[in-house]
Coordinates of C-alpha atoms and ligand atoms in Angstrom, one line a residue:
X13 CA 104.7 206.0 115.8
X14 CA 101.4 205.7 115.3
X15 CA 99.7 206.0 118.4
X16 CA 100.5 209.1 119.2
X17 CA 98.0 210.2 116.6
X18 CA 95.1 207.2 116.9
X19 CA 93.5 207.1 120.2
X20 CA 94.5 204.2 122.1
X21 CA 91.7 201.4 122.7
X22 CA 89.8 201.6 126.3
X23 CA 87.6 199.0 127.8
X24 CA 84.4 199.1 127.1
X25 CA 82.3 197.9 130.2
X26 CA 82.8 198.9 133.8
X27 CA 83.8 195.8 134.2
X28 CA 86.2 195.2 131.6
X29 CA 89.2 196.0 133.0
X30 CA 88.8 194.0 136.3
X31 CA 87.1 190.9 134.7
X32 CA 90.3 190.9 132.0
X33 CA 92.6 191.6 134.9
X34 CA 90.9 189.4 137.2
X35 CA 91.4 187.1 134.4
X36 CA 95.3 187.4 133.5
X37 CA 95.4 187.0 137.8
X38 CA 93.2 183.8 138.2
X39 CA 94.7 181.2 136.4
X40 CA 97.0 177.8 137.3
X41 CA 98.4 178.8 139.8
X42 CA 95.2 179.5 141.9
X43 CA 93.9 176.3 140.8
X44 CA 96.5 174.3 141.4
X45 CA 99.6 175.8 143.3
X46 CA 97.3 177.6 145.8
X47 CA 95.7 175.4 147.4
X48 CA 98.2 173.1 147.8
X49 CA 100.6 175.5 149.3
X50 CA 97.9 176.1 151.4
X51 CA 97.7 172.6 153.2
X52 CA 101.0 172.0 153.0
X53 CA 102.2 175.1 155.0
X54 CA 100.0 175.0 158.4
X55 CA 96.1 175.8 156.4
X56 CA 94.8 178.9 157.9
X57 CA 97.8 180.3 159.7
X58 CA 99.5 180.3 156.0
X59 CA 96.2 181.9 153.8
X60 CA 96.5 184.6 156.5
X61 CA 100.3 185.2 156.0
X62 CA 99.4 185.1 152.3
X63 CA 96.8 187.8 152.9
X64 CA 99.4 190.0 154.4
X65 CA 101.6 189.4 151.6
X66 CA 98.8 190.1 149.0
X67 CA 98.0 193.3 150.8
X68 CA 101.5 194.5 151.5
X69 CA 103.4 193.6 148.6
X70 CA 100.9 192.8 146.0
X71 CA 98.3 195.7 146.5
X72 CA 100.7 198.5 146.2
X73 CA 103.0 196.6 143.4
X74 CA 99.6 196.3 141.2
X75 CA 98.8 200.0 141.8
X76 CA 101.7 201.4 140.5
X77 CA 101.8 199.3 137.6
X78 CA 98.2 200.2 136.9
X79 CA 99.3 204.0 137.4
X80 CA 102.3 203.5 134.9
X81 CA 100.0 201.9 132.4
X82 CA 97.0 204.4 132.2
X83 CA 100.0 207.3 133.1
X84 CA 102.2 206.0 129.6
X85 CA 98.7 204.9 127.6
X86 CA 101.5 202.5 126.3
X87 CA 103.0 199.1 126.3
X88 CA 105.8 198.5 129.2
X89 CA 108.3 200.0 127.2
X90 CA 106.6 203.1 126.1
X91 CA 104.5 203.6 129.1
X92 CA 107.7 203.7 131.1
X93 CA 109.6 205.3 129.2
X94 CA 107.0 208.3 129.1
X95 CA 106.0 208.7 132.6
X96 CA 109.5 208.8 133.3
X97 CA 110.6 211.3 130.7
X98 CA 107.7 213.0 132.2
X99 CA 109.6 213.5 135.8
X100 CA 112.9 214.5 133.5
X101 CA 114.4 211.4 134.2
X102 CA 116.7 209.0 132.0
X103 CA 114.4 207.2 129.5
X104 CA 117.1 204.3 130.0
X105 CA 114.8 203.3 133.0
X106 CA 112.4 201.9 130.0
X107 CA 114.5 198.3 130.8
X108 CA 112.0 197.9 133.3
X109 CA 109.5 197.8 130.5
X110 CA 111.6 195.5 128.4
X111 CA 111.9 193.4 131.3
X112 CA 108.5 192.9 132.0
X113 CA 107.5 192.2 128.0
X114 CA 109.9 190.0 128.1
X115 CA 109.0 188.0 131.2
X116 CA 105.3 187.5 130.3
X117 CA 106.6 186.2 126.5
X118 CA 109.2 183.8 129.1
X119 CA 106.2 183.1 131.2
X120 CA 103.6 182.1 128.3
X121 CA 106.4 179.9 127.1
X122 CA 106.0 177.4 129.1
X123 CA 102.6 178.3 130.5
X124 CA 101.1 177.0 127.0
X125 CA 102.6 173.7 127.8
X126 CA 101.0 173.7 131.6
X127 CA 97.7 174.8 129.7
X128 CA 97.9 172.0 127.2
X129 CA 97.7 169.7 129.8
X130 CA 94.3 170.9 130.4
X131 CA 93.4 170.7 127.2
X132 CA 94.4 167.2 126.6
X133 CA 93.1 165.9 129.9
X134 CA 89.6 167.9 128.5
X135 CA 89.7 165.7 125.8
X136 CA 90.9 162.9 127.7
X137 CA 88.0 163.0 129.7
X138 CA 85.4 162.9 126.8
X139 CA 87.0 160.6 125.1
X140 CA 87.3 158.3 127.7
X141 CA 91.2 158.0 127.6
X142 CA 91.1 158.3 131.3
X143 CA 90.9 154.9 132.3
X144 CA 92.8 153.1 135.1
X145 CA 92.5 151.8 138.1
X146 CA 94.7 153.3 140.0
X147 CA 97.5 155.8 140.7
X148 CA 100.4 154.2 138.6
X149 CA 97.6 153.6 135.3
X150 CA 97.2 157.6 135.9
X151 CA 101.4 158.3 136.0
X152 CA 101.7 156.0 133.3
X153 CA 99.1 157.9 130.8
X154 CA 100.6 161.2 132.4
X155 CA 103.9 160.3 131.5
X156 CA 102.9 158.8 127.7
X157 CA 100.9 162.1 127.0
X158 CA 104.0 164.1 127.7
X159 CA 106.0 161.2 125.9
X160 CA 105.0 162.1 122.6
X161 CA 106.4 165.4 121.4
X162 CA 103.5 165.4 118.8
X163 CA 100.9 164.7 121.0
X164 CA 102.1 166.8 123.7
X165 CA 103.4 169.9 121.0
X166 CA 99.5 169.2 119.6
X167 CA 97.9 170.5 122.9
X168 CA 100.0 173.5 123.7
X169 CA 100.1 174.8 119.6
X170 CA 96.3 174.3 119.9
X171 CA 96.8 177.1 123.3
X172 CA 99.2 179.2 121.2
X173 CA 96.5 179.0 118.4
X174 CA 93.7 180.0 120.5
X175 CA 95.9 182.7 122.7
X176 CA 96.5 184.7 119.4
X177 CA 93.0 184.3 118.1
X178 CA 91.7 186.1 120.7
X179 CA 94.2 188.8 120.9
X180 CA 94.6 189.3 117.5
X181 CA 90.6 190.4 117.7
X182 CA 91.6 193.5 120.1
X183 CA 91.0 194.3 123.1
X184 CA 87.1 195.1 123.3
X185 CA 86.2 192.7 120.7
X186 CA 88.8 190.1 121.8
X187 CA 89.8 190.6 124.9
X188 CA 87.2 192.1 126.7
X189 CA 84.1 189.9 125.3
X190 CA 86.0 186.7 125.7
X191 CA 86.8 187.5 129.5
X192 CA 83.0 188.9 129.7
X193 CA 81.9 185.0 129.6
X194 CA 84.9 182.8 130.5
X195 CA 85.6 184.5 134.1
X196 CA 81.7 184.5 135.3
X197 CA 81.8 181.0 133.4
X198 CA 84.5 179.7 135.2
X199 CA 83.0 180.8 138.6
X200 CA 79.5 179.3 138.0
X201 CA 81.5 176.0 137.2
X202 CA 83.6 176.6 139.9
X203 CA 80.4 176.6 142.6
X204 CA 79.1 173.6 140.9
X205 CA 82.1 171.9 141.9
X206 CA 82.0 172.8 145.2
X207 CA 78.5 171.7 145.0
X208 CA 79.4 168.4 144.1
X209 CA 82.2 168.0 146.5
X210 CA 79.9 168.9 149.0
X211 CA 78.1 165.7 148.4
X212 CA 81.0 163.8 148.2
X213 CA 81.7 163.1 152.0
X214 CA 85.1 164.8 152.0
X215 CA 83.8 168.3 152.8
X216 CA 84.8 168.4 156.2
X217 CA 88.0 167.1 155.9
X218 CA 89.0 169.8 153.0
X219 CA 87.6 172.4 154.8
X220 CA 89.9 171.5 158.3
X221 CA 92.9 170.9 155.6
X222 CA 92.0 174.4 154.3
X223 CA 91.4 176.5 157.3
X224 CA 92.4 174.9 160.2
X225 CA 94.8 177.4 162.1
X226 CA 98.3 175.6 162.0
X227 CA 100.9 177.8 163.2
X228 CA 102.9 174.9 164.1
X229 CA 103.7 173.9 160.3
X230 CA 103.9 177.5 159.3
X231 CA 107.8 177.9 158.7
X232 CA 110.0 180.2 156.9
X233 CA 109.6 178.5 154.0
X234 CA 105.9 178.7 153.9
X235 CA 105.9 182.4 154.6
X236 CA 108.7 182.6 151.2
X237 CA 106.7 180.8 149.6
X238 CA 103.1 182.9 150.2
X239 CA 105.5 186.2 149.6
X240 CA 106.6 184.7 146.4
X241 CA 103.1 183.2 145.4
X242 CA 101.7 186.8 145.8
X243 CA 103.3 188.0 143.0
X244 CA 102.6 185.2 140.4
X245 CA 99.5 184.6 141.3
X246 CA 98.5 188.8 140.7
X247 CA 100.5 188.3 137.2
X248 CA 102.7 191.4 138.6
X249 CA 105.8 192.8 136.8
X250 CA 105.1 190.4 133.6
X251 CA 103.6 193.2 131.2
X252 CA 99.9 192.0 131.6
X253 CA 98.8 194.5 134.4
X254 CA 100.6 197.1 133.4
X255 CA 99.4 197.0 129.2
X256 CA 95.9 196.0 130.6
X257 CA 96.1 199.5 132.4
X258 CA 96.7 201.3 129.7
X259 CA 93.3 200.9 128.5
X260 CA 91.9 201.8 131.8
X261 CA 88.9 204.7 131.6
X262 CA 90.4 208.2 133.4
X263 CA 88.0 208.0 135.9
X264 CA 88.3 204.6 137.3
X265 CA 89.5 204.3 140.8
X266 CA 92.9 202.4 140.3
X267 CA 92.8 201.7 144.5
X268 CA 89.4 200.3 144.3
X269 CA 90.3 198.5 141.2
X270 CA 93.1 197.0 142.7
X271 CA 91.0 195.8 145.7
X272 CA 88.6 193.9 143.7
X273 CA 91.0 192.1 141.4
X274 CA 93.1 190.9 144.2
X275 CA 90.0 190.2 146.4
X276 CA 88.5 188.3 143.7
X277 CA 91.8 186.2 142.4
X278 CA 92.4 185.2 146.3
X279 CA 88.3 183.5 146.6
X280 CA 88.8 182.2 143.5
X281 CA 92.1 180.5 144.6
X282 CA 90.1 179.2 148.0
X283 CA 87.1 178.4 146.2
X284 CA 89.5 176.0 144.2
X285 CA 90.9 174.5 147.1
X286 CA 86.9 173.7 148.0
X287 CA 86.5 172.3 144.9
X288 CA 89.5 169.6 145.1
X289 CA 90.1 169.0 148.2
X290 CA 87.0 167.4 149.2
X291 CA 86.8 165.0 145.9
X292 CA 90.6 163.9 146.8
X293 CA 89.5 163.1 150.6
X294 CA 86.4 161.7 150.3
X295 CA 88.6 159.2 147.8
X296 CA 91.0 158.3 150.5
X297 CA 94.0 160.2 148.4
X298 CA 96.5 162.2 149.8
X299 CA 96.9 166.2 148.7
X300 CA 100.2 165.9 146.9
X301 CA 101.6 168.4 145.5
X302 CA 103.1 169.0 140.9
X303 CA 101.3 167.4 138.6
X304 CA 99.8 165.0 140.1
X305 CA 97.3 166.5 141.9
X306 CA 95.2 168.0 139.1
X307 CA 96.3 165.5 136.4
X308 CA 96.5 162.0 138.3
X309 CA 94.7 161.7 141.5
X310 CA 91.8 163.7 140.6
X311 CA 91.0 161.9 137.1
X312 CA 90.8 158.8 139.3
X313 CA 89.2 160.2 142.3
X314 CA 86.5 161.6 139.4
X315 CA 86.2 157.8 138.2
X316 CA 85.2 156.3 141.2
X317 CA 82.7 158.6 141.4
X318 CA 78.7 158.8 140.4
X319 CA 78.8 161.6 137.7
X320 CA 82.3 161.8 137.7
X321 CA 83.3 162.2 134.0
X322 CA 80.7 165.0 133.6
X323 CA 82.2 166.7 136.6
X324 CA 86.0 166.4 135.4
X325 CA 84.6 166.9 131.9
X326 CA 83.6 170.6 133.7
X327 CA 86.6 171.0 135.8
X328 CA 88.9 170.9 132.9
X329 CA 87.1 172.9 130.9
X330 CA 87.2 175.3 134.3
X331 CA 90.7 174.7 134.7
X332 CA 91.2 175.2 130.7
X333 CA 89.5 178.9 130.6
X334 CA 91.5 180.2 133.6
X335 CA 94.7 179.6 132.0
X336 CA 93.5 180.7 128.5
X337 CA 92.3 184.2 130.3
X338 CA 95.8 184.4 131.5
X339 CA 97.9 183.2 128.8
X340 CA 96.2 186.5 126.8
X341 CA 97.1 188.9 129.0
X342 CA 100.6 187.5 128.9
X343 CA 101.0 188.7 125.1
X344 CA 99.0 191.4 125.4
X345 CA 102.3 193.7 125.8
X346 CA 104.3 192.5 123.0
X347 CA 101.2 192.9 120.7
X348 CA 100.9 196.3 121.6
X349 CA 104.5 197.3 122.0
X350 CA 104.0 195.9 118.2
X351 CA 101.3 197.7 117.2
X352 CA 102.4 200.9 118.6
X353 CA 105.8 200.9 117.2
X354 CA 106.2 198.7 114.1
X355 CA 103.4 200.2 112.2
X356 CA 101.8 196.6 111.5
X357 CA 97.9 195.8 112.0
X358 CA 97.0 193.8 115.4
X359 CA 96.0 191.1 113.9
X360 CA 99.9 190.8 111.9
X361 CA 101.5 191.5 115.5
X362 CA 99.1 188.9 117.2
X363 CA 100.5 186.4 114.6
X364 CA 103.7 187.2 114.1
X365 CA 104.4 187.5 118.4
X366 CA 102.5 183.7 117.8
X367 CA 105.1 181.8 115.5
X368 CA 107.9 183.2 118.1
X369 CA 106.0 182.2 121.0
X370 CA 105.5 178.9 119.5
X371 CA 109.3 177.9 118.4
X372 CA 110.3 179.0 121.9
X373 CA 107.6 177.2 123.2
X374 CA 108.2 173.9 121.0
X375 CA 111.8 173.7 122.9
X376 CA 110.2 174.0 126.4
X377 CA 107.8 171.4 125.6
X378 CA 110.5 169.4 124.2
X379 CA 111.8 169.2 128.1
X380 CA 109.6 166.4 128.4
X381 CA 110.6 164.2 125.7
X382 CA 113.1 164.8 123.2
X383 CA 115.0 167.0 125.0
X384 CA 114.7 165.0 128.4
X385 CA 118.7 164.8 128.1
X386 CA 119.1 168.4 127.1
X387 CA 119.8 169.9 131.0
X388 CA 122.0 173.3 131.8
X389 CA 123.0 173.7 135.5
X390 CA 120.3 170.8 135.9
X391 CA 117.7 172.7 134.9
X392 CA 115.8 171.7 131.5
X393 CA 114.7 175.0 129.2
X394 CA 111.1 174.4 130.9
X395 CA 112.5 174.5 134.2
X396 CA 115.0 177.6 133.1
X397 CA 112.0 179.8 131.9
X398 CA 109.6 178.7 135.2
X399 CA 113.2 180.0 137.6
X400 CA 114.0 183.1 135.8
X401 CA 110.8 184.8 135.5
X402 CA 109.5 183.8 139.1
X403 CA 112.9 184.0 141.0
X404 CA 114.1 186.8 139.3
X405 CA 113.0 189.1 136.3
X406 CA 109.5 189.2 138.6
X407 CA 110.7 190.6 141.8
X408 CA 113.5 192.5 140.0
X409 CA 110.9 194.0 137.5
X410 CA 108.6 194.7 140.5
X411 CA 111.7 196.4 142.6
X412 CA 112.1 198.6 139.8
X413 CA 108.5 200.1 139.4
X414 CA 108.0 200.7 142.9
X415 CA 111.4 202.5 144.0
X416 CA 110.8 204.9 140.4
X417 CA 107.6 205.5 142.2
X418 CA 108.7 206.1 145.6
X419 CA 111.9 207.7 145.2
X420 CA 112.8 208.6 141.8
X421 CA 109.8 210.0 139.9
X422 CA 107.8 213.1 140.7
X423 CA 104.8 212.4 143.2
X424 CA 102.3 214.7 141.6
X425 CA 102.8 212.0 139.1
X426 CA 101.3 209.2 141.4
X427 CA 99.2 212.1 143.3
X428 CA 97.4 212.5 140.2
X429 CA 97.2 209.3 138.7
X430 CA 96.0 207.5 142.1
X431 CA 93.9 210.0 143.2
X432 CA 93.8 208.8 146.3
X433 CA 92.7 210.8 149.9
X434 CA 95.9 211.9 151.5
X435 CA 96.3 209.5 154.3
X436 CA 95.7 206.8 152.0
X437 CA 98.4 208.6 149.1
X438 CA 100.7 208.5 152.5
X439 CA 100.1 204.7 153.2
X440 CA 100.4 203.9 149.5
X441 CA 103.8 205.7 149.5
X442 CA 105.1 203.8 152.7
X443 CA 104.3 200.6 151.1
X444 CA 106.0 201.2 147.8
X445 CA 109.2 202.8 149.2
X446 CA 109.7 200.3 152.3
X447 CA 107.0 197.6 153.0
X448 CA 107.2 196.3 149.3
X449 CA 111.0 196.9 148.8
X450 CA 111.8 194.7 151.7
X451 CA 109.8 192.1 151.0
X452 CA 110.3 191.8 147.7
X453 CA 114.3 191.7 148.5
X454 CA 113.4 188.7 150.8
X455 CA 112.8 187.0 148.0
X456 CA 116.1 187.2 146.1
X457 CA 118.1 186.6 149.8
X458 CA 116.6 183.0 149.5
X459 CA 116.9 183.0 145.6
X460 CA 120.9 184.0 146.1
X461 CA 120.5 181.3 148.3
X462 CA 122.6 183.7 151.0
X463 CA 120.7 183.2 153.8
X464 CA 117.7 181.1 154.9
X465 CA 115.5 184.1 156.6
X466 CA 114.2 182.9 159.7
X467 CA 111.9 185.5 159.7
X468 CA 108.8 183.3 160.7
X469 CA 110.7 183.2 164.2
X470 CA 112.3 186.6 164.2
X471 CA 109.6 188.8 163.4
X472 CA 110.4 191.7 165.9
X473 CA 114.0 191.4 163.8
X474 CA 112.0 192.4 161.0
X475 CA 110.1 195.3 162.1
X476 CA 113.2 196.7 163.5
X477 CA 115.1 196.3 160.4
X478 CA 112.3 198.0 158.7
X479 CA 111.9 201.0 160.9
X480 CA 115.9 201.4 160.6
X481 CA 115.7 201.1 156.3
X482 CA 112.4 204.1 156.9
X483 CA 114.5 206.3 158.6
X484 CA 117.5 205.9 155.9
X485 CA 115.2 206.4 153.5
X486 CA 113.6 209.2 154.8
X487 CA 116.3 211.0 155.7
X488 CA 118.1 210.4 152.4
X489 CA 115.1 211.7 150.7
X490 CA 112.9 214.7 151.7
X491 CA 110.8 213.9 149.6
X492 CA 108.0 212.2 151.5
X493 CA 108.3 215.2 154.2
X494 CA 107.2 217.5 151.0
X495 CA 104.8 215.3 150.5
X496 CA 103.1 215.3 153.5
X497 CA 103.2 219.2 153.9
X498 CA 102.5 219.5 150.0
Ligands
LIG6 N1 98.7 184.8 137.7 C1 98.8 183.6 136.9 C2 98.3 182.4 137.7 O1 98.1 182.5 138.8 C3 100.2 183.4 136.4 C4 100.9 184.5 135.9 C5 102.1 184.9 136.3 C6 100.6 185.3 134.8 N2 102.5 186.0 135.6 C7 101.6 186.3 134.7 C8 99.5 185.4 134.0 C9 101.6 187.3 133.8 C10 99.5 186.4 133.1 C11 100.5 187.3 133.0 O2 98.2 181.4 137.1

């Protein structure tokens, strides 16, 4: 190993770790899924169910992955497998690790096909491919772009390309000065949008579609769906978190750290919705949801309107930096776990983890075209990756690093690593061994497909069945009583 004698690389800038983490969080599913999901499931009653999620699940999920990151000064697998060595427990638990580097590889499999789309609508919209007149032109050039396994394996090699250019740089000179311009980029863009939307007449509509509070079409589902969306949209249990604290400073605050990334990737994800939402309206169109949101209603909402091909020119470049800024810290594990172990440069890891990425890749985008026939369980490869990773290895992988945290590993461990004030150590600990755990088991309940929770209704259900799994837990484990004292 040859780590153990180099030290490891550390961000450079204050704000390097939560500008690249910000980054791997912020991506297409803010940009897209978010605010969708948003209008879809009752507006504000839903973002504030989301919040709860984010600050339940998500917040104490990020913070141990952080802790395991800077604690192992490793990738996923060596981080792991350290910290828990550390506690004297079996180094088999380093799976975890495995799991995750292996998720955010599944994950950037198909995500460089998502980003491609950006790409080629970027270049669409310079070159003026965008023209129709209406919805079905816009399906029609949707469905040839993906028709094309050339042109559509063009656009997500050119992601794959750029991915491991960056990475292959390092992680101050690549990393960290790439994320230094793209995220405050992005944002700048972002406002300018929102700018122009304002303009647009639709403002008011998007903002009652956004915010107005619902609670009527806030279901079960919706509240599955923000739990669920909490997790992807924070890039938890997928490697990126957990590598990107590895390079984390000893001093840094890992609570406050937390705060701001998941404070930032949640405006970002409204600010989007700001962005669309009003250009779609002010065009008459209705918020639908896949695809054809960002890729066919809002090139032709963009059309009809003065400016419009500068404006989608910017919101695809936008839309193209967010998912490049995530798609990097989706490798970032298997790059390290490469350079750490194998004994090979960065920049041989950074291309060699790139010529996997891209066969696997080739056969996801071939879902759309060539391989259109080529369906297991009716799910193409594309589909395959997308419901593994989010349905399972995700909430699994997440499962996993908070009960080692609450139950199985030393807490001076955490103690030390967090360094958080006591009644704040005490809240982080109920959240990680019962808040989280629950939750996250929601998740595969409607994944099993066992039982619809009806837990939107039932909510007192749910406190009770949490209080009754606390005082199992606690009295299975005297831990937290220690702690306390201790
Ligand atoms: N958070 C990203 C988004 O919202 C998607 C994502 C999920 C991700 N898991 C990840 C990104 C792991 C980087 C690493 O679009």
């Amino acid at each position: 190993m040859t780590t153990e004698q180099q030290p490891r690389a550390q961000w450079l800038g204050r704000w390097g770790f939560v500008l690249a983490a910000t980054g791997s969080a912020v991506g297409l599913g803010n940009i897209w899924k978010f605010p969708y999901m948003t209008g879809e499931h009752g507006g504000g009653a839903f973002v504030l169910v989301y919040l709860v999620c984010i600050l339940a699940v998500g917040v104490p999920v990020m913070m141990t992955e952080i802790a395991f990151g800077r604690r192992g000064r490793g990738s996923p697998i060596d981080a792991v497998r350290r910290v828990v060595t550390e506690s004297g427990r079996s180094s088999a638990w380093s799976l975890l690790g495995w799991m995750a580097m292996l998720c955010g590889f599944m994950i950037l499999s198909f995500y460089v096909v998502v980003a491609g789309w950006s790409f080629s609508y970027l270049w669409k919209m310079l070159s003026g491919g965008l023209n129709g007149s209406g919805v079905d032109d816009m399906a029609a050039i949707f469905v040839a772009n993906n028709e094309n396994p050339f042109n559509l394996g063009f656009w997500s090699t050119l992601v794959t390309l750029v991915t491991m250019l960056i990475v292959g740089k390092g992680v101050q000179a690549g990393i960290e000065k790439s994320v230094s311009w793209m995220m405050p980029g992005m944002v700048i863009m972002l406002l300018i949008l929102i700018g122009y939307g304002a303009f647009s007449g639709g403002f008011g509509e998007a903002w009652s579609f956004l915010f107005s509070f619902n609670t009527g079409s806030l279901s079960s589902e919706g509240m599955l769906a923000a739990l669920g969306h909490a997790f992807f949209t924070l890039s938890l249990a997928s490697g990126a978190i957990l590598t990107y604290g590895s390079y984390l400073p000893e001093g840094a605050s890992i609570g406050r750290t937390t705060f701001s990334v998941a404070i930032a990737d949640t405006l970002v994800a409204l600010m989007a919705g700001l962005a669309i939402f009003p250009i779609i309206f002010a065009n008459g169109m209705s918020p639908e949801g896949g695809p054809g949101l960002l890729f066919m209603s809002l090139p032709l909402a963009f059309q009809a309107m003065p400016l419009g091909t500068l404006f989608g020119v910017l919101f695809f470049v936008m839309l193209s930096m967010a998912a490049l800024t995530s798609s990097i810290s989706m490798v970032e594990a298997t790059v390290s776990w490469l350079v750490d172990n194998k004994g090979i440069t960065r920049r041989t890891a950074a291309w060699g983890t790139g010529i996997v990425l891209w066969l696997v890749s080739t056969l996801a985008m071939l879902s759309f075209n060539l391989g259109a026939d080529w369906t297991l369980g009716g799910r193409h490869f594309f589909d395959w990756l997308d419901y593994l990773t989010s349905r399972w290895m995700m909430p699994l992988g997440g499962l996993g690093m908070v009960l080692l945290a609450g139950f199985v590993l030393k807490s001076e461990t955490f103690r030390e690593e967090l360094g958080l004030a006591p009644h704040w150590h005490v809240l982080w600990l109920f959240m990680v061994r019962y808040v989280s755990p629950l939750g996250i088991m929601v998740i595969f309940v409607d994944a099993l497909g066992i039982a619809r929770l009806q837990f939107g209704l039932h909510w007192p259900w749910l406190l009770a069945v949490l209080a009754l799994i606390t005082l199992i837990g606690e009295l299975l484990s005297p831990r937290l009583r220690r702690t306390l004292a201790g």
